[in-house]
Amino acid sequence: MRPYAMTGGRTRPSHHLAIEALVSTAVDVAQARGLSPEAYRICVLCREVRSVAEVSALLAVPLGVARILVADLAETGLVVVQQPQGDEVDGGRPHVTLLEKVLSGLRRLE
């Protein structure tokens, strides 16, 4: 499915989500049965706490699409999002040390 179809044509989430923001399912997954396949899969994936970046990678969707889908689920109360500390000070950009750790982790996956 094309990304714009998954997001209803939207290109930005309703509120900013950092790539390292942690997402966890807030309800029993059975309550998420009527959702789109992607939203349901996020609820299933996030029974374990995952970052927005992990959700994007595991769903094989662009980060922007994952942010929109997660933000929608957070608004409905199906997932809980924990933003990193200091996010508003840095304008929502991750710290260089975090990016270096992510890069190191990705290299270990190869």
Coordinates of C-alpha atoms in Angstrom, one line a residue:
M1 CA 0.0 0.0 0.0
R2 CA 1.3 3.5 -0.8
P3 CA 2.3 5.6 2.2
Y4 CA -0.2 8.4 1.4
A5 CA -3.0 5.9 1.5
M6 CA -1.9 4.6 4.9
T7 CA -2.0 8.2 6.3
G8 CA -5.0 9.4 4.5
G9 CA -2.9 11.8 2.5
R10 CA -1.4 13.5 5.5
T11 CA 2.3 14.3 5.6
R12 CA 2.7 15.4 9.2
P13 CA 1.6 13.9 12.5
S14 CA -0.7 15.8 14.7
H15 CA 2.2 16.4 17.2
H16 CA 5.9 15.9 16.9
L17 CA 7.3 12.5 17.8
A18 CA 11.1 12.0 18.2
I19 CA 12.5 9.0 16.4
E20 CA 13.7 7.7 19.8
A21 CA 10.3 8.2 21.5
L22 CA 9.2 5.0 23.1
V23 CA 5.8 3.5 22.2
S24 CA 3.9 0.9 24.1
T25 CA 0.4 -0.6 23.7
A26 CA -2.0 0.8 26.2
V27 CA -4.9 -1.7 25.7
D28 CA -5.6 -5.3 25.1
V29 CA -4.7 -6.0 21.4
A30 CA -8.2 -7.5 20.9
Q31 CA -9.6 -4.0 21.3
A32 CA -7.6 -3.0 18.2
R33 CA -9.3 -5.4 15.8
G34 CA -11.2 -2.8 13.8
L35 CA -8.1 -0.8 12.9
S36 CA -6.2 -0.7 9.6
P37 CA -3.7 -3.5 9.2
E38 CA -0.8 -1.2 9.9
A39 CA -2.3 0.3 13.0
Y40 CA -3.2 -3.1 14.3
R41 CA 0.4 -4.3 13.6
I42 CA 1.8 -1.3 15.6
C43 CA -0.4 -2.3 18.5
V44 CA 0.9 -5.9 18.3
L45 CA 4.5 -4.8 17.9
C46 CA 4.3 -2.4 20.8
R47 CA 3.3 -4.9 23.4
E48 CA 7.0 -4.7 23.9
V49 CA 8.2 -1.1 24.2
R50 CA 9.7 0.0 20.9
S51 CA 11.0 3.3 19.5
V52 CA 9.3 5.1 16.7
A53 CA 12.3 4.2 14.5
E54 CA 11.9 0.5 15.3
V55 CA 8.2 0.7 14.5
S56 CA 9.1 2.2 11.1
A57 CA 11.8 -0.4 10.4
L58 CA 9.6 -3.4 11.5
L59 CA 6.7 -2.2 9.4
A60 CA 9.0 -1.4 6.5
V61 CA 7.4 2.1 6.1
P62 CA 9.0 5.5 5.9
L63 CA 9.6 7.2 9.3
G64 CA 7.1 10.0 8.5
V65 CA 4.4 7.4 7.9
A66 CA 5.2 5.6 11.2
R67 CA 5.1 8.9 13.1
I68 CA 1.7 9.7 11.7
L69 CA 0.3 6.2 12.5
V70 CA 1.7 6.2 16.0
A71 CA 0.5 9.7 16.7
D72 CA -3.0 8.7 15.6
L73 CA -3.0 5.7 17.9
A74 CA -1.8 7.8 20.8
E75 CA -4.6 10.3 20.2
T76 CA -7.1 7.4 20.5
G77 CA -5.4 6.0 23.6
L78 CA -4.4 2.7 22.0
V79 CA -0.7 3.4 22.5
V80 CA 1.3 5.5 25.0
V81 CA 4.2 7.5 23.8
Q82 CA 7.1 8.6 26.0
Q83 CA 9.1 11.4 24.5
P84 CA 12.8 11.7 25.4
Q85 CA 13.8 14.4 27.9
G86 CA 15.1 17.7 26.5
D87 CA 13.3 17.2 23.2
E88 CA 11.8 20.7 23.1
V89 CA 15.2 22.3 23.8
D90 CA 16.8 20.7 20.7
G91 CA 13.9 21.5 18.4
G92 CA 13.0 17.9 18.2
R93 CA 16.3 16.8 16.7
P94 CA 18.0 13.8 18.3
H95 CA 21.4 14.2 19.9
V96 CA 24.5 13.3 17.9
T97 CA 25.5 10.6 20.5
L98 CA 22.1 8.9 20.0
L99 CA 22.5 8.9 16.2
E100 CA 26.0 7.4 16.6
K101 CA 24.6 4.6 18.8
V102 CA 21.9 3.9 16.3
L103 CA 24.4 3.8 13.5
S104 CA 26.6 1.5 15.5
G105 CA 23.7 -0.8 16.2
L106 CA 22.7 -0.9 12.5
R107 CA 26.2 -1.8 11.6
R108 CA 26.2 -4.7 14.0
L109 CA 23.0 -6.1 12.3
E110 CA 24.9 -6.6 9.0

